[in-house]
Amino acid sequence: MTQDTLTIVDNRTNQTYSLPIENGAVRATDFRPIKTDPRDFGLMTYDPAFMNTASCRSSITFIDGDRGILEYRGYPIEVLAEHCTFLEVAYLVLFGELPNETELKSWMQEITHHTMLHENTKKFMEGFRHDAHPMAMLVSTVAALATVYPEARNIHDPSNRLLQIRRLIGKMPSIAAMSYRHSLGFPYVYPDNDLSYAANFMNMLWKMVEPKYAANPVLARALDILFILHADHEQNCSANAMRSVGSSHADPYLATAAAAAALSGPLHGGANEEVLKMLDEIGSRENVPAYVKKVREGHGRLMGFGHRVYKNYDPRAKIIKWTAEQVFEVTGRNPKLDIAMELERIALEDDYFVQHKLYPNVDFYSGIIYQAMGFKPEMFTVLFAIPRTVGWLAQWQEMLLDGEQKIARPRQIYTGHRARQFLPIEKRVPLAVTHP
Ligand code: CMC
């Protein structure tokens, strides 16, 4: 017997089993032969919320949560944020290597070529209520793109897949900007293909009557850095939704819409919007200790704190703090930063937060920058969805090309009734009586 095995004794039967260990994991299906009798289904593993289950092999993003390390395709996030543009990083995340000059130039052209939306998509967006949440508009419009590009269903053709990937990355800022202008009642602005990815997005957001929009280069670079930081984050809730929906061979627009819907929740990407609400509720630095005490006593959570994987400072939060300083030199300091910094200081000294290893995550400071740039909090998660589309698509492709993957279909432990006696309607007891 080699060292890389796990020996299990089933005390119900006194049988011994030896399971191979590979990459620090045992296969859940290797437990199935462990039975009490031949009719037994076999032993399952029970892991609500995937606390300790690897659902795939992946070579896209590496995280060491204890050391606060994040790498895309082996490159530290700090290096990529300092030296690359978002589209360069998108190429890396999707194809595994950084592009050379020629590759980058044609990649940028390909994405730019796909920034326009079909006029019918524009009309579709005009139908949303004036006060619709921009994230709900984004999710619905991305799903609606499946009606514009029905050939996207042909997911087994690599060139067709690549076309949809380019379209989604190109169109995401256009949809995001339209949802923003829609909520303000402003006319939509068409993309300007002379501009960089981030600057063009700013153009579609903020151009008014000037003939050509000129983005502030510091703000455009800050947005680009924020996009880099949000490009992928391995098997998070929305990436898992993308893989799960994609595993049924749904088309990429519908799978991306599902992933964006997962992102919208306040425990995931929606946390950045919640952070701002929380800072508003706190109101001033003096109120911070009382707020932290309230959370420690079990009333609510500190939004923008904690992470399933990071048990150390989120490396993205550090870069965001640095980026915030650059942005504030242009926009003026967002006074919420002082409350946030005080909150971080007090929480990091507090026993509860220390013991639970709760540190600021990516969402803690990003909203403060976005607000200083002029975004309403409802737009914050949309700003997360634009770059994360790259990660979703990379995860989707990897899943489709992985020979071990099948339709995602977990097992359950059934806890309900069995073989009940059917009662005719006149004999049924009201639910309010049986389950008061
Ligand atoms: N404030 C106070 N207590 C917390 C917090 C928090 N933000 N986060 C976790 N805890 C406590 C939690 O109450 C639990 O305590 P106990 O063991 O005593 O019952 C313990 O820490 C473990 O929490 P958990 O909910 O089991 O941990 P999880 O891995 O399931 O949740 C999380 C991770 C991110 C959902 C959670 O930390 C949280 O709700 N944070 C606030 C929302 C947030 O900032 N989300 C953004 C995450 S990062 C970016 C992204 O994913 O989009």
mmCIF file of N, CA, C and O in Angstrom, residues 3 14 54 67 79 85 155 159 175 218-219 259 269 362 367-368 390 423:
data_model
loop_
_atom_site.group_PDB
_atom_site.id
_atom_site.type_symbol
_atom_site.label_atom_id
_atom_site.label_comp_id
_atom_site.label_asym_id
_atom_site.label_seq_id
_atom_site.Cartn_x
_atom_site.Cartn_y
_atom_site.Cartn_z
ATOM 1 N N GLN A 3 1.794 5.391 0.422
ATOM 2 C CA GLN A 3 1.491 6.375 1.472
ATOM 3 C C GLN A 3 0.263 7.218 1.125
ATOM 4 O O GLN A 3 -0.437 7.675 2.003
ATOM 5 N N ASN A 14 -17.301 -3.614 10.120
ATOM 6 C CA ASN A 14 -15.902 -3.982 10.394
ATOM 7 C C ASN A 14 -15.071 -4.176 9.120
ATOM 8 O O ASN A 14 -14.010 -4.770 9.164
ATOM 9 N N ALA A 54 -14.003 20.105 -3.428
ATOM 10 C CA ALA A 54 -13.494 20.656 -4.691
ATOM 11 C C ALA A 54 -14.401 20.126 -5.791
ATOM 12 O O ALA A 54 -14.585 18.915 -5.915
ATOM 13 N N ARG A 67 -2.569 32.963 3.583
ATOM 14 C CA ARG A 67 -1.462 33.912 3.371
ATOM 15 C C ARG A 67 -1.903 35.153 2.616
ATOM 16 O O ARG A 67 -1.092 36.055 2.385
ATOM 17 N N VAL A 79 1.236 42.321 -9.252
ATOM 18 C CA VAL A 79 2.062 42.565 -10.444
ATOM 19 C C VAL A 79 1.158 42.910 -11.632
ATOM 20 O O VAL A 79 1.419 43.854 -12.383
ATOM 21 N N THR A 85 -3.050 46.177 -18.487
ATOM 22 C CA THR A 85 -4.384 46.733 -18.664
ATOM 23 C C THR A 85 -5.388 45.604 -18.428
ATOM 24 O O THR A 85 -5.016 44.427 -18.460
ATOM 25 N N ILE A 155 -22.431 25.293 -28.481
ATOM 26 C CA ILE A 155 -21.307 25.505 -27.547
ATOM 27 C C ILE A 155 -20.133 24.559 -27.790
ATOM 28 O O ILE A 155 -19.080 24.738 -27.202
ATOM 29 N N SER A 159 -14.764 27.943 -32.301
ATOM 30 C CA SER A 159 -14.733 29.301 -32.861
ATOM 31 C C SER A 159 -16.029 30.039 -32.539
ATOM 32 O O SER A 159 -16.032 31.251 -32.304
ATOM 33 N N ILE A 175 -24.090 47.450 -21.951
ATOM 34 C CA ILE A 175 -25.350 47.171 -21.233
ATOM 35 C C ILE A 175 -25.330 47.870 -19.872
ATOM 36 O O ILE A 175 -26.320 48.469 -19.441
ATOM 37 N N VAL A 218 -6.477 59.424 -14.839
ATOM 38 C CA VAL A 218 -6.285 58.803 -13.514
ATOM 39 C C VAL A 218 -7.509 57.950 -13.169
ATOM 40 O O VAL A 218 -7.388 56.816 -12.695
ATOM 41 N N LEU A 219 -8.683 58.491 -13.454
ATOM 42 C CA LEU A 219 -9.906 57.738 -13.136
ATOM 43 C C LEU A 219 -10.062 56.526 -14.060
ATOM 44 O O LEU A 219 -10.472 55.442 -13.620
ATOM 45 N N ALA A 259 -25.018 33.571 -13.671
ATOM 46 C CA ALA A 259 -23.856 33.922 -12.836
ATOM 47 C C ALA A 259 -24.022 35.343 -12.285
ATOM 48 O O ALA A 259 -23.766 35.605 -11.098
ATOM 49 N N GLY A 269 -21.351 39.725 -4.594
ATOM 50 C CA GLY A 269 -20.985 41.028 -5.160
ATOM 51 C C GLY A 269 -21.853 42.171 -4.672
ATOM 52 O O GLY A 269 -21.432 43.333 -4.680
ATOM 53 N N VAL A 362 -12.733 42.542 -0.736
ATOM 54 C CA VAL A 362 -12.655 43.435 -1.903
ATOM 55 C C VAL A 362 -13.779 44.476 -1.910
ATOM 56 O O VAL A 362 -13.619 45.582 -2.421
ATOM 57 N N GLY A 367 -16.608 50.385 -3.033
ATOM 58 C CA GLY A 367 -17.762 51.278 -3.134
ATOM 59 C C GLY A 367 -17.396 52.731 -2.843
ATOM 60 O O GLY A 367 -17.976 53.649 -3.441
ATOM 61 N N ILE A 368 -16.429 52.920 -1.945
ATOM 62 C CA ILE A 368 -16.041 54.296 -1.591
ATOM 63 C C ILE A 368 -15.398 54.975 -2.806
ATOM 64 O O ILE A 368 -15.629 56.152 -3.075
ATOM 65 N N VAL A 390 -15.303 37.978 -17.568
ATOM 66 C CA VAL A 390 -14.109 37.297 -18.098
ATOM 67 C C VAL A 390 -13.859 36.004 -17.318
ATOM 68 O O VAL A 390 -13.638 34.936 -17.896
ATOM 69 N N LEU A 423 -55.197 11.602 0.690
ATOM 70 C CA LEU A 423 -56.481 11.995 1.277
ATOM 71 C C LEU A 423 -57.277 12.795 0.255
ATOM 72 O O LEU A 423 -56.745 13.726 -0.358
#
